PDB file of N, CA and C and ligand atoms in Angstrom:
ATOM      1  N   MET A 127       0.745  -1.156   0.158  1.00  0.00           N
ATOM      2  CA  MET A 127       0.097   0.086   0.036  1.00  0.00           C
ATOM      3  C   MET A 127       0.975   1.222   0.015  1.00  0.00           C
ATOM      4  N   GLU A 128       0.383   2.154  -0.913  1.00  0.00           N
ATOM      5  CA  GLU A 128       1.148   3.426  -0.665  1.00  0.00           C
ATOM      6  C   GLU A 128       0.424   4.637  -0.471  1.00  0.00           C
ATOM      7  N   LYS A 129       0.758   5.646   0.278  1.00  0.00           N
ATOM      8  CA  LYS A 129       0.111   6.957   0.274  1.00  0.00           C
ATOM      9  C   LYS A 129       0.071   7.755  -0.760  1.00  0.00           C
ATOM     10  N   CYS A 130      -0.837   8.619  -0.760  1.00  0.00           N
ATOM     11  CA  CYS A 130      -1.014   9.544  -1.785  1.00  0.00           C
ATOM     12  C   CYS A 130       0.244  10.411  -1.990  1.00  0.00           C
ATOM     13  N   THR A 131       0.673  10.652  -3.068  1.00  0.00           N
ATOM     14  CA  THR A 131       1.831  11.485  -3.182  1.00  0.00           C
ATOM     15  C   THR A 131       1.404  12.807  -3.859  1.00  0.00           C
ATOM     16  N   PHE A 132       0.098  12.985  -4.240  1.00  0.00           N
ATOM     17  CA  PHE A 132      -0.500  13.882  -5.275  1.00  0.00           C
ATOM     18  C   PHE A 132       0.270  13.850  -6.524  1.00  0.00           C
ATOM     19  N   CYS A 133       0.553  12.594  -7.011  1.00  0.00           N
ATOM     20  CA  CYS A 133       1.256  12.374  -8.077  1.00  0.00           C
ATOM     21  C   CYS A 133       2.381  13.231  -8.455  1.00  0.00           C
ATOM     22  N   VAL A 134       3.328  13.139  -7.749  1.00  0.00           N
ATOM     23  CA  VAL A 134       4.582  13.830  -7.590  1.00  0.00           C
ATOM     24  C   VAL A 134       5.058  13.597  -8.898  1.00  0.00           C
ATOM     25  N   GLN A 135       5.069  12.523  -9.612  1.00  0.00           N
ATOM     26  CA  GLN A 135       5.550  12.304 -10.802  1.00  0.00           C
ATOM     27  C   GLN A 135       5.071  13.168 -11.987  1.00  0.00           C
ATOM     28  N   ARG A 136       3.819  13.603 -11.961  1.00  0.00           N
ATOM     29  CA  ARG A 136       3.241  14.342 -12.953  1.00  0.00           C
ATOM     30  C   ARG A 136       3.500  15.877 -12.640  1.00  0.00           C
ATOM     31  N   ILE A 137       3.595  16.234 -11.335  1.00  0.00           N
ATOM     32  CA  ILE A 137       4.142  17.625 -11.044  1.00  0.00           C
ATOM     33  C   ILE A 137       5.496  17.776 -11.448  1.00  0.00           C
ATOM     34  N   GLU A 138       6.459  16.847 -11.267  1.00  0.00           N
ATOM     35  CA  GLU A 138       7.721  17.013 -11.785  1.00  0.00           C
ATOM     36  C   GLU A 138       7.916  17.079 -13.220  1.00  0.00           C
ATOM     37  N   GLU A 139       7.123  16.198 -13.886  1.00  0.00           N
ATOM     38  CA  GLU A 139       6.948  16.194 -15.319  1.00  0.00           C
ATOM     39  C   GLU A 139       6.485  17.675 -15.812  1.00  0.00           C
ATOM     40  N   ALA A 140       5.604  18.266 -15.244  1.00  0.00           N
ATOM     41  CA  ALA A 140       5.286  19.579 -15.572  1.00  0.00           C
ATOM     42  C   ALA A 140       6.317  20.635 -15.302  1.00  0.00           C
ATOM     43  N   LYS A 141       7.018  20.442 -14.265  1.00  0.00           N
ATOM     44  CA  LYS A 141       8.200  21.470 -13.933  1.00  0.00           C
ATOM     45  C   LYS A 141       9.220  21.325 -14.973  1.00  0.00           C
ATOM     46  N   ILE A 142       9.517  20.158 -15.322  1.00  0.00           N
ATOM     47  CA  ILE A 142      10.576  19.659 -16.231  1.00  0.00           C
ATOM     48  C   ILE A 142      10.346  20.373 -17.725  1.00  0.00           C
ATOM     49  N   THR A 143       9.033  20.060 -18.125  1.00  0.00           N
ATOM     50  CA  THR A 143       8.422  20.543 -19.259  1.00  0.00           C
ATOM     51  C   THR A 143       8.582  22.199 -19.305  1.00  0.00           C
ATOM     52  N   ALA A 144       8.144  22.716 -18.237  1.00  0.00           N
ATOM     53  CA  ALA A 144       8.269  24.282 -18.179  1.00  0.00           C
ATOM     54  C   ALA A 144       9.566  24.810 -18.436  1.00  0.00           C
ATOM     55  N   HIS A 145      10.537  24.095 -17.655  1.00  0.00           N
ATOM     56  CA  HIS A 145      11.915  24.634 -17.778  1.00  0.00           C
ATOM     57  C   HIS A 145      12.576  24.363 -19.107  1.00  0.00           C
ATOM     58  N   ALA A 146      12.041  23.241 -19.682  1.00  0.00           N
ATOM     59  CA  ALA A 146      12.685  22.805 -21.140  1.00  0.00           C
ATOM     60  C   ALA A 146      12.197  23.931 -22.042  1.00  0.00           C
ATOM     61  N   ARG A 147      10.833  24.248 -21.907  1.00  0.00           N
ATOM     62  CA  ARG A 147      10.237  25.162 -22.701  1.00  0.00           C
ATOM     63  C   ARG A 147      10.825  26.600 -22.599  1.00  0.00           C
ATOM     64  N   ALA A 148      11.089  26.911 -21.279  1.00  0.00           N
ATOM     65  CA  ALA A 148      11.767  28.300 -21.055  1.00  0.00           C
ATOM     66  C   ALA A 148      13.025  28.451 -21.626  1.00  0.00           C
ATOM     67  N   GLY A 149      13.700  27.328 -21.859  1.00  0.00           N
ATOM     68  CA  GLY A 149      15.168  27.540 -22.245  1.00  0.00           C
ATOM     69  C   GLY A 149      15.947  28.153 -21.315  1.00  0.00           C
ATOM     70  N   GLY A 150      16.756  29.128 -21.571  1.00  0.00           N
ATOM     71  CA  GLY A 150      17.424  29.975 -20.712  1.00  0.00           C
ATOM     72  C   GLY A 150      16.708  31.088 -19.962  1.00  0.00           C
ATOM     73  N   SER A 151      15.360  31.270 -20.417  1.00  0.00           N
ATOM     74  CA  SER A 151      14.746  32.321 -19.707  1.00  0.00           C
ATOM     75  C   SER A 151      14.025  32.004 -18.330  1.00  0.00           C
ATOM     76  N   ALA A 152      13.649  33.018 -17.641  1.00  0.00           N
ATOM     77  CA  ALA A 152      13.184  32.657 -16.324  1.00  0.00           C
ATOM     78  C   ALA A 152      11.606  32.458 -16.365  1.00  0.00           C
ATOM     79  N   ASP A 153      11.024  32.355 -17.658  1.00  0.00           N
ATOM     80  CA  ASP A 153       9.646  32.020 -17.640  1.00  0.00           C
ATOM     81  C   ASP A 153       9.393  30.679 -17.618  1.00  0.00           C
ATOM     82  N   THR A 154       9.318  30.181 -16.291  1.00  0.00           N
ATOM     83  CA  THR A 154       9.116  28.609 -16.124  1.00  0.00           C
ATOM     84  C   THR A 154       7.923  28.469 -15.434  1.00  0.00           C
ATOM     85  N   LEU A 155       6.759  29.185 -15.733  1.00  0.00           N
ATOM     86  CA  LEU A 155       5.578  29.207 -15.114  1.00  0.00           C
ATOM     87  C   LEU A 155       4.719  28.043 -15.812  1.00  0.00           C
ATOM     88  N   ILE A 156       4.236  27.162 -15.051  1.00  0.00           N
ATOM     89  CA  ILE A 156       3.353  26.077 -15.409  1.00  0.00           C
ATOM     90  C   ILE A 156       2.114  26.584 -15.907  1.00  0.00           C
ATOM     91  N   PRO A 157       1.630  26.425 -17.139  1.00  0.00           N
ATOM     92  CA  PRO A 157       0.340  27.001 -17.355  1.00  0.00           C
ATOM     93  C   PRO A 157      -0.978  26.484 -16.531  1.00  0.00           C
ATOM     94  N   ARG A 158      -1.759  27.430 -16.043  1.00  0.00           N
ATOM     95  CA  ARG A 158      -2.856  27.206 -15.194  1.00  0.00           C
ATOM     96  C   ARG A 158      -3.572  25.922 -15.647  1.00  0.00           C
ATOM     97  N   ASP A 159      -3.921  24.819 -14.651  1.00  0.00           N
ATOM     98  CA  ASP A 159      -4.632  23.824 -14.971  1.00  0.00           C
ATOM     99  C   ASP A 159      -4.275  23.011 -16.111  1.00  0.00           C
ATOM    100  N   SER A 160      -3.014  22.940 -16.459  1.00  0.00           N
ATOM    101  CA  SER A 160      -2.368  22.240 -17.496  1.00  0.00           C
ATOM    102  C   SER A 160      -2.231  20.770 -17.367  1.00  0.00           C
ATOM    103  N   PHE A 161      -2.233  20.440 -15.950  1.00  0.00           N
ATOM    104  CA  PHE A 161      -2.257  18.898 -15.825  1.00  0.00           C
ATOM    105  C   PHE A 161      -2.947  18.689 -14.432  1.00  0.00           C
ATOM    106  N   THR A 162      -3.157  17.382 -14.317  1.00  0.00           N
ATOM    107  CA  THR A 162      -3.911  17.137 -13.119  1.00  0.00           C
ATOM    108  C   THR A 162      -3.541  15.613 -12.555  1.00  0.00           C
ATOM    109  N   THR A 163      -3.725  15.256 -11.555  1.00  0.00           N
ATOM    110  CA  THR A 163      -3.799  14.054 -11.019  1.00  0.00           C
ATOM    111  C   THR A 163      -4.363  12.793 -11.818  1.00  0.00           C
ATOM    112  N   ALA A 164      -3.684  11.558 -11.596  1.00  0.00           N
ATOM    113  CA  ALA A 164      -4.307  10.434 -12.286  1.00  0.00           C
ATOM    114  C   ALA A 164      -5.841  10.220 -11.789  1.00  0.00           C
ATOM    115  N   CYS A 165      -6.011  10.358 -10.604  1.00  0.00           N
ATOM    116  CA  CYS A 165      -7.369   9.920 -10.037  1.00  0.00           C
ATOM    117  C   CYS A 165      -8.483  11.124 -10.486  1.00  0.00           C
ATOM    118  N   ALA A 166      -7.882  12.272 -10.460  1.00  0.00           N
ATOM    119  CA  ALA A 166      -8.791  13.541 -11.016  1.00  0.00           C
ATOM    120  C   ALA A 166      -9.133  13.203 -12.482  1.00  0.00           C
ATOM    121  N   GLN A 167      -8.083  12.806 -13.271  1.00  0.00           N
ATOM    122  CA  GLN A 167      -8.406  12.478 -14.602  1.00  0.00           C
ATOM    123  C   GLN A 167      -9.295  11.431 -14.834  1.00  0.00           C
ATOM    124  N   ALA A 168      -9.118  10.392 -14.024  1.00  0.00           N
ATOM    125  CA  ALA A 168      -9.963   9.185 -14.304  1.00  0.00           C
ATOM    126  C   ALA A 168     -11.412   9.168 -13.661  1.00  0.00           C
ATOM    127  N   CYS A 169     -11.621  10.217 -12.873  1.00  0.00           N
ATOM    128  CA  CYS A 169     -12.912  10.195 -12.250  1.00  0.00           C
ATOM    129  C   CYS A 169     -14.026  10.651 -13.159  1.00  0.00           C
ATOM    130  N   PRO A 170     -14.923   9.756 -13.511  1.00  0.00           N
ATOM    131  CA  PRO A 170     -15.959  10.171 -14.489  1.00  0.00           C
ATOM    132  C   PRO A 170     -16.839  11.198 -14.082  1.00  0.00           C
ATOM    133  N   THR A 171     -16.958  11.409 -12.763  1.00  0.00           N
ATOM    134  CA  THR A 171     -18.119  12.611 -12.435  1.00  0.00           C
ATOM    135  C   THR A 171     -17.308  13.991 -12.058  1.00  0.00           C
ATOM    136  N   GLY A 172     -15.860  13.921 -12.144  1.00  0.00           N
ATOM    137  CA  GLY A 172     -15.272  15.298 -12.040  1.00  0.00           C
ATOM    138  C   GLY A 172     -15.317  15.552 -10.561  1.00  0.00           C
ATOM    139  N   ALA A 173     -15.480  14.764  -9.667  1.00  0.00           N
ATOM    140  CA  ALA A 173     -15.432  14.822  -8.316  1.00  0.00           C
ATOM    141  C   ALA A 173     -14.182  15.406  -7.625  1.00  0.00           C
ATOM    142  N   LEU A 174     -13.109  15.084  -8.251  1.00  0.00           N
ATOM    143  CA  LEU A 174     -11.940  15.341  -7.730  1.00  0.00           C
ATOM    144  C   LEU A 174     -11.139  16.601  -8.626  1.00  0.00           C
ATOM    145  N   VAL A 175     -10.648  17.614  -7.978  1.00  0.00           N
ATOM    146  CA  VAL A 175     -10.110  18.797  -8.679  1.00  0.00           C
ATOM    147  C   VAL A 175      -8.659  19.018  -8.000  1.00  0.00           C
ATOM    148  N   PHE A 176      -7.702  19.119  -8.876  1.00  0.00           N
ATOM    149  CA  PHE A 176      -6.309  19.415  -8.417  1.00  0.00           C
ATOM    150  C   PHE A 176      -5.815  20.708  -9.239  1.00  0.00           C
ATOM    151  N   GLY A 177      -5.110  21.367  -8.511  1.00  0.00           N
ATOM    152  CA  GLY A 177      -4.508  22.559  -9.101  1.00  0.00           C
ATOM    153  C   GLY A 177      -3.511  23.173  -8.053  1.00  0.00           C
ATOM    154  N   ASP A 178      -3.269  24.470  -8.402  1.00  0.00           N
ATOM    155  CA  ASP A 178      -2.450  25.314  -7.675  1.00  0.00           C
ATOM    156  C   ASP A 178      -3.218  26.259  -6.936  1.00  0.00           C
ATOM    157  N   VAL A 179      -3.256  26.202  -5.681  1.00  0.00           N
ATOM    158  CA  VAL A 179      -4.164  26.826  -4.722  1.00  0.00           C
ATOM    159  C   VAL A 179      -3.352  28.267  -4.477  1.00  0.00           C
ATOM    160  N   LYS A 180      -2.219  28.454  -4.973  1.00  0.00           N
ATOM    161  CA  LYS A 180      -1.698  29.773  -4.677  1.00  0.00           C
ATOM    162  C   LYS A 180      -2.243  30.796  -5.936  1.00  0.00           C
ATOM    163  N   ASP A 181      -2.674  30.050  -6.960  1.00  0.00           N
ATOM    164  CA  ASP A 181      -3.254  30.896  -8.079  1.00  0.00           C
ATOM    165  C   ASP A 181      -4.789  31.211  -7.949  1.00  0.00           C
ATOM    166  N   PRO A 182      -5.112  32.463  -7.676  1.00  0.00           N
ATOM    167  CA  PRO A 182      -6.572  32.590  -7.441  1.00  0.00           C
ATOM    168  C   PRO A 182      -7.315  32.150  -8.544  1.00  0.00           C
ATOM    169  N   GLU A 183      -6.848  32.346  -9.631  1.00  0.00           N
ATOM    170  CA  GLU A 183      -7.683  32.083 -11.026  1.00  0.00           C
ATOM    171  C   GLU A 183      -7.751  30.701 -11.309  1.00  0.00           C
ATOM    172  N   SER A 184      -7.069  29.716 -10.473  1.00  0.00           N
ATOM    173  CA  SER A 184      -6.964  28.233 -10.844  1.00  0.00           C
ATOM    174  C   SER A 184      -8.558  27.630 -10.566  1.00  0.00           C
ATOM    175  N   ARG A 185      -8.800  26.673 -11.259  1.00  0.00           N
ATOM    176  CA  ARG A 185     -10.178  25.931 -10.874  1.00  0.00           C
ATOM    177  C   ARG A 185     -10.369  25.484  -9.587  1.00  0.00           C
ATOM    178  N   VAL A 186      -9.285  25.018  -8.788  1.00  0.00           N
ATOM    179  CA  VAL A 186      -9.315  24.669  -7.579  1.00  0.00           C
ATOM    180  C   VAL A 186      -9.457  25.752  -6.407  1.00  0.00           C
ATOM    181  N   SER A 187      -8.637  26.798  -6.942  1.00  0.00           N
ATOM    182  CA  SER A 187      -8.944  27.990  -5.785  1.00  0.00           C
ATOM    183  C   SER A 187     -10.384  28.441  -5.973  1.00  0.00           C
ATOM    184  N   LYS A 188     -10.804  28.590  -7.112  1.00  0.00           N
ATOM    185  CA  LYS A 188     -12.283  28.960  -7.274  1.00  0.00           C
ATOM    186  C   LYS A 188     -13.174  28.097  -6.464  1.00  0.00           C
ATOM    187  N   MET A 189     -13.086  26.925  -6.655  1.00  0.00           N
ATOM    188  CA  MET A 189     -13.723  25.890  -5.853  1.00  0.00           C
ATOM    189  C   MET A 189     -13.695  25.974  -4.350  1.00  0.00           C
ATOM    190  N   LYS A 190     -12.296  26.347  -3.818  1.00  0.00           N
ATOM    191  CA  LYS A 190     -12.158  26.464  -2.493  1.00  0.00           C
ATOM    192  C   LYS A 190     -12.741  27.768  -1.779  1.00  0.00           C
ATOM    193  N   LYS A 191     -13.276  28.616  -2.697  1.00  0.00           N
ATOM    194  CA  LYS A 191     -13.896  29.807  -2.184  1.00  0.00           C
ATOM    195  C   LYS A 191     -15.415  29.743  -2.032  1.00  0.00           C
ATOM    196  N   GLN A 192     -15.954  28.513  -2.432  1.00  0.00           N
ATOM    197  CA  GLN A 192     -17.295  28.338  -2.133  1.00  0.00           C
ATOM    198  C   GLN A 192     -17.492  28.167  -0.780  1.00  0.00           C
ATOM    199  N   ASP A 193     -18.859  28.665  -0.246  1.00  0.00           N
ATOM    200  CA  ASP A 193     -19.205  28.396   1.087  1.00  0.00           C
ATOM    201  C   ASP A 193     -19.268  27.006   1.672  1.00  0.00           C
ATOM    202  N   ARG A 194     -19.363  26.096   0.617  1.00  0.00           N
ATOM    203  CA  ARG A 194     -19.452  24.671   1.048  1.00  0.00           C
ATOM    204  C   ARG A 194     -18.085  24.196   1.289  1.00  0.00           C
ATOM    205  N   ASN A 195     -17.047  24.700   1.113  1.00  0.00           N
ATOM    206  CA  ASN A 195     -15.634  24.225   1.299  1.00  0.00           C
ATOM    207  C   ASN A 195     -15.361  24.204   2.633  1.00  0.00           C
ATOM    208  N   TYR A 196     -14.748  22.932   3.213  1.00  0.00           N
ATOM    209  CA  TYR A 196     -14.270  22.530   4.492  1.00  0.00           C
ATOM    210  C   TYR A 196     -13.070  21.800   4.511  1.00  0.00           C
ATOM    211  N   ARG A 197     -12.445  21.789   5.459  1.00  0.00           N
ATOM    212  CA  ARG A 197     -11.268  20.816   5.775  1.00  0.00           C
ATOM    213  C   ARG A 197     -11.278  20.222   6.933  1.00  0.00           C
ATOM    214  N   LEU A 198     -11.045  18.970   6.999  1.00  0.00           N
ATOM    215  CA  LEU A 198     -10.952  18.173   8.194  1.00  0.00           C
ATOM    216  C   LEU A 198      -9.828  18.663   9.351  1.00  0.00           C
ATOM    217  N   LEU A 199     -10.224  18.499  10.491  1.00  0.00           N
ATOM    218  CA  LEU A 199      -9.530  18.917  11.628  1.00  0.00           C
ATOM    219  C   LEU A 199      -8.923  20.551  11.596  1.00  0.00           C
ATOM    220  N   GLU A 200      -9.588  21.289  10.921  1.00  0.00           N
ATOM    221  CA  GLU A 200      -9.122  22.663  10.635  1.00  0.00           C
ATOM    222  C   GLU A 200      -9.426  23.287  12.123  1.00  0.00           C
ATOM    223  N   TYR A 201     -10.226  22.962  13.000  1.00  0.00           N
ATOM    224  CA  TYR A 201     -10.348  23.452  14.316  1.00  0.00           C
ATOM    225  C   TYR A 201      -9.094  23.269  15.345  1.00  0.00           C
ATOM    226  N   LEU A 202      -8.329  22.247  14.858  1.00  0.00           N
ATOM    227  CA  LEU A 202      -7.093  22.008  15.558  1.00  0.00           C
ATOM    228  C   LEU A 202      -5.924  22.642  14.763  1.00  0.00           C
ATOM    229  N   ASN A 203      -6.095  23.619  13.900  1.00  0.00           N
ATOM    230  CA  ASN A 203      -5.296  24.160  13.192  1.00  0.00           C
ATOM    231  C   ASN A 203      -4.231  23.184  12.343  1.00  0.00           C
ATOM    232  N   VAL A 204      -4.923  22.279  11.804  1.00  0.00           N
ATOM    233  CA  VAL A 204      -4.291  21.279  10.949  1.00  0.00           C
ATOM    234  C   VAL A 204      -4.460  21.847   9.550  1.00  0.00           C
ATOM    235  N   ASN A 205      -3.600  22.095   8.844  1.00  0.00           N
ATOM    236  CA  ASN A 205      -3.602  22.767   7.552  1.00  0.00           C
ATOM    237  C   ASN A 205      -3.542  21.741   6.348  1.00  0.00           C
ATOM    238  N   THR A 206      -4.633  20.960   6.177  1.00  0.00           N
ATOM    239  CA  THR A 206      -4.670  20.004   5.205  1.00  0.00           C
ATOM    240  C   THR A 206      -4.613  20.507   3.721  1.00  0.00           C
ATOM    241  N   ARG A 207      -4.071  19.928   2.824  1.00  0.00           N
ATOM    242  CA  ARG A 207      -4.025  20.359   1.362  1.00  0.00           C
ATOM    243  C   ARG A 207      -5.289  20.016   0.833  1.00  0.00           C
ATOM    244  N   THR A 208      -6.023  19.014   1.281  1.00  0.00           N
ATOM    245  CA  THR A 208      -7.107  18.396   0.591  1.00  0.00           C
ATOM    246  C   THR A 208      -8.382  19.033   1.484  1.00  0.00           C
ATOM    247  N   SER A 209      -9.251  19.682   0.695  1.00  0.00           N
ATOM    248  CA  SER A 209     -10.493  20.076   1.260  1.00  0.00           C
ATOM    249  C   SER A 209     -11.678  19.458   0.402  1.00  0.00           C
ATOM    250  N   TYR A 210     -12.910  19.760   1.042  1.00  0.00           N
ATOM    251  CA  TYR A 210     -14.178  19.072   0.562  1.00  0.00           C
ATOM    252  C   TYR A 210     -15.203  20.108   0.492  1.00  0.00           C
ATOM    253  N   LEU A 211     -16.052  19.680  -0.372  1.00  0.00           N
ATOM    254  CA  LEU A 211     -17.322  20.424  -0.643  1.00  0.00           C
ATOM    255  C   LEU A 211     -18.575  19.743   0.099  1.00  0.00           C
ATOM    256  N   ALA A 212     -19.126  20.405   1.051  1.00  0.00           N
ATOM    257  CA  ALA A 212     -20.381  19.834   1.705  1.00  0.00           C
ATOM    258  C   ALA A 212     -21.308  19.556   0.736  1.00  0.00           C
ATOM    259  N   ARG A 213     -21.862  18.357   1.380  1.00  0.00           N
ATOM    260  CA  ARG A 213     -23.006  17.727   0.454  1.00  0.00           C
ATOM    261  C   ARG A 213     -24.252  18.825   0.227  1.00  0.00           C
ATOM    262  N   ILE A 214     -24.896  18.933  -0.910  1.00  0.00           N
ATOM    263  CA  ILE A 214     -26.064  19.664  -0.967  1.00  0.00           C
ATOM    264  C   ILE A 214     -27.379  18.626  -0.884  1.00  0.00           C
ATOM    265  N   ARG A 215     -28.136  19.038   0.123  1.00  0.00           N
ATOM    266  CA  ARG A 215     -29.340  18.235   0.390  1.00  0.00           C
ATOM    267  C   ARG A 215     -30.593  19.065  -0.063  1.00  0.00           C
ATOM    268  N   ASN A 216     -31.638  18.131  -0.311  1.00  0.00           N
ATOM    269  CA  ASN A 216     -32.808  18.839  -0.765  1.00  0.00           C
ATOM    270  C   ASN A 216     -33.534  19.222   0.259  1.00  0.00           C
ATOM    271  N   PRO A 217     -33.750  20.538   0.607  1.00  0.00           N
ATOM    272  CA  PRO A 217     -34.406  20.994   1.747  1.00  0.00           C
ATOM    273  C   PRO A 217     -35.937  20.999   1.515  1.00  0.00           C
ATOM    274  N   ASN A 218     -36.529  20.479   0.398  1.00  0.00           N
ATOM    275  CA  ASN A 218     -37.938  20.488   0.338  1.00  0.00           C
ATOM    276  C   ASN A 218     -38.555  19.747   1.309  1.00  0.00           C
ATOM    277  N   PRO A 219     -39.536  20.541   2.052  1.00  0.00           N
ATOM    278  CA  PRO A 219     -40.219  19.834   3.227  1.00  0.00           C
ATOM    279  C   PRO A 219     -41.223  18.732   2.627  1.00  0.00           C
ATOM    280  N   LYS A 220     -41.613  18.819   1.533  1.00  0.00           N
ATOM    281  CA  LYS A 220     -42.527  17.925   0.804  1.00  0.00           C
ATOM    282  C   LYS A 220     -42.065  16.540   0.576  1.00  0.00           C
ATOM    283  N   MET A 221     -40.603  16.460   0.525  1.00  0.00           N
ATOM    284  CA  MET A 221     -40.027  15.337   0.197  1.00  0.00           C
ATOM    285  C   MET A 221     -40.427  14.114   1.245  1.00  0.00           C
ATOM    286  N   PRO A 222     -40.565  13.029   0.919  1.00  0.00           N
ATOM    287  CA  PRO A 222     -41.075  12.049   1.920  1.00  0.00           C
ATOM    288  C   PRO A 222     -40.091  11.772   3.258  1.00  0.00           C
ATOM    289  N   ASP A 223     -38.846  11.933   3.054  1.00  0.00           N
ATOM    290  CA  ASP A 223     -37.735  11.705   4.157  1.00  0.00           C
ATOM    291  C   ASP A 223     -37.209  13.034   4.638  1.00  0.00           C
ATOM    292  N   ALA A 224     -37.874  14.238   4.335  1.00  0.00           N
ATOM    293  CA  ALA A 224     -37.270  15.558   4.835  1.00  0.00           C
ATOM    294  C   ALA A 224     -36.858  15.660   6.293  1.00  0.00           C
ATOM    295  N   ALA A 225     -37.792  15.149   7.106  1.00  0.00           N
ATOM    296  CA  ALA A 225     -37.472  15.254   8.508  1.00  0.00           C
ATOM    297  C   ALA A 225     -36.153  14.405   8.882  1.00  0.00           C
ATOM    298  N   ASN A 226     -35.676  13.367   8.066  1.00  0.00           N
ATOM    299  CA  ASN A 226     -34.592  12.469   8.353  1.00  0.00           C
ATOM    300  C   ASN A 226     -33.352  13.050   7.829  1.00  0.00           C
ATOM    301  N   ILE A 227     -33.374  13.957   7.073  1.00  0.00           N
ATOM    302  CA  ILE A 227     -32.335  14.633   6.420  1.00  0.00           C
ATOM    303  C   ILE A 227     -31.356  15.211   7.295  1.00  0.00           C
ATOM    304  N   GLY A 228     -30.055  14.893   7.347  1.00  0.00           N
ATOM    305  CA  GLY A 228     -29.192  15.504   8.306  1.00  0.00           C
ATOM    306  C   GLY A 228     -28.847  17.027   7.899  1.00  0.00           C
ATOM    307  N   VAL A 229     -28.415  17.561   8.960  1.00  0.00           N
ATOM    308  CA  VAL A 229     -28.087  19.207   8.940  1.00  0.00           C
ATOM    309  C   VAL A 229     -26.572  19.255   9.107  1.00  0.00           C
ATOM    310  N   ALA A 230     -26.056  20.372   8.389  1.00  0.00           N
ATOM    311  CA  ALA A 230     -24.622  20.612   8.706  1.00  0.00           C
ATOM    312  C   ALA A 230     -24.210  21.506   9.932  1.00  0.00           C
ATOM    313  N   SER A 231     -25.276  22.028  10.592  1.00  0.00           N
ATOM    314  CA  SER A 231     -24.885  22.715  11.780  1.00  0.00           C
ATOM    315  C   SER A 231     -25.970  22.677  12.601  1.00  0.00           C
ATOM    316  N   LEU A 232     -25.768  23.156  14.056  1.00  0.00           N
ATOM    317  CA  LEU A 232     -26.926  22.838  14.922  1.00  0.00           C
ATOM    318  C   LEU A 232     -27.973  23.960  14.852  1.00  0.00           C
ATOM    319  N   GLU A 233     -27.491  25.063  14.117  1.00  0.00           N
ATOM    320  CA  GLU A 233     -28.620  26.258  13.964  1.00  0.00           C
ATOM    321  C   GLU A 233     -29.590  25.853  12.841  1.00  0.00           C
ATOM    322  N   GLU A 234     -28.963  25.125  11.871  1.00  0.00           N
ATOM    323  CA  GLU A 234     -29.928  24.761  10.715  1.00  0.00           C
ATOM    324  C   GLU A 234     -30.728  23.540  10.866  1.00  0.00           C
ATOM    325  N   LYS A 235     -31.935  23.378  11.076  1.00  0.00           N
ATOM    326  CA  LYS A 235     -32.732  22.287  11.307  1.00  0.00           C
ATOM    327  C   LYS A 235     -33.844  22.228  10.163  1.00  0.00           C
ATOM    328  N   PRO A 236     -34.075  21.032   9.764  1.00  0.00           N
ATOM    329  CA  PRO A 236     -35.160  20.940   8.637  1.00  0.00           C
ATOM    330  C   PRO A 236     -36.536  21.529   9.259  1.00  0.00           C
ATOM    331  N   ALA A 237     -37.401  22.077   8.446  1.00  0.00           N
ATOM    332  CA  ALA A 237     -38.705  22.524   8.996  1.00  0.00           C
ATOM    333  C   ALA A 237     -39.602  21.347   9.378  1.00  0.00           C
TER     334      ALA A 237
HETATM  335  S1  SF4 B  57      -3.785   9.299  -8.452  1.00  0.00           S
HETATM  336 FE1  SF4 B  57      -4.676  10.504  -6.763  1.00  0.00          FE
HETATM  337  S2  SF4 B  57      -4.526   9.162  -4.953  1.00  0.00           S
HETATM  338 FE2  SF4 B  57      -3.010   8.525  -6.367  1.00  0.00          FE
HETATM  339  S3  SF4 B  57      -0.959   9.460  -5.931  1.00  0.00           S
HETATM  340 FE3  SF4 B  57      -2.057  10.706  -7.459  1.00  0.00          FE
HETATM  341  S4  SF4 B  57      -3.329  12.071  -6.429  1.00  0.00           S
HETATM  342 FE4  SF4 B  57      -2.712  10.598  -4.945  1.00  0.00          FE
END
């Protein structure tokens, strides 16, 4: 079993390609969202997004700005690289199981 390396081989390949393309110049910037991890590439629903969180215009940065974004153990000041988007639930009270739908916070309870 191996731990996730965030596909370090793909990151290194992108760095090497950018350096080779730059030649002797200092323009070694990797084009925004130009590569991704193997699991994100293979995911048929697009549930995984990989990118440069330091680039505010990258797809992953824009997704992290959503209200639904959260990280595990953040309250312990653990600064994880991976974050998640909270599940969207149907709040329609006319749905048969509306009363059984969980809530994300104690303040927010189904009608
Ligand atoms: S494919 Fe996904 S889980 Fe596997 S190393 Fe790459 S980023 Fe990590």
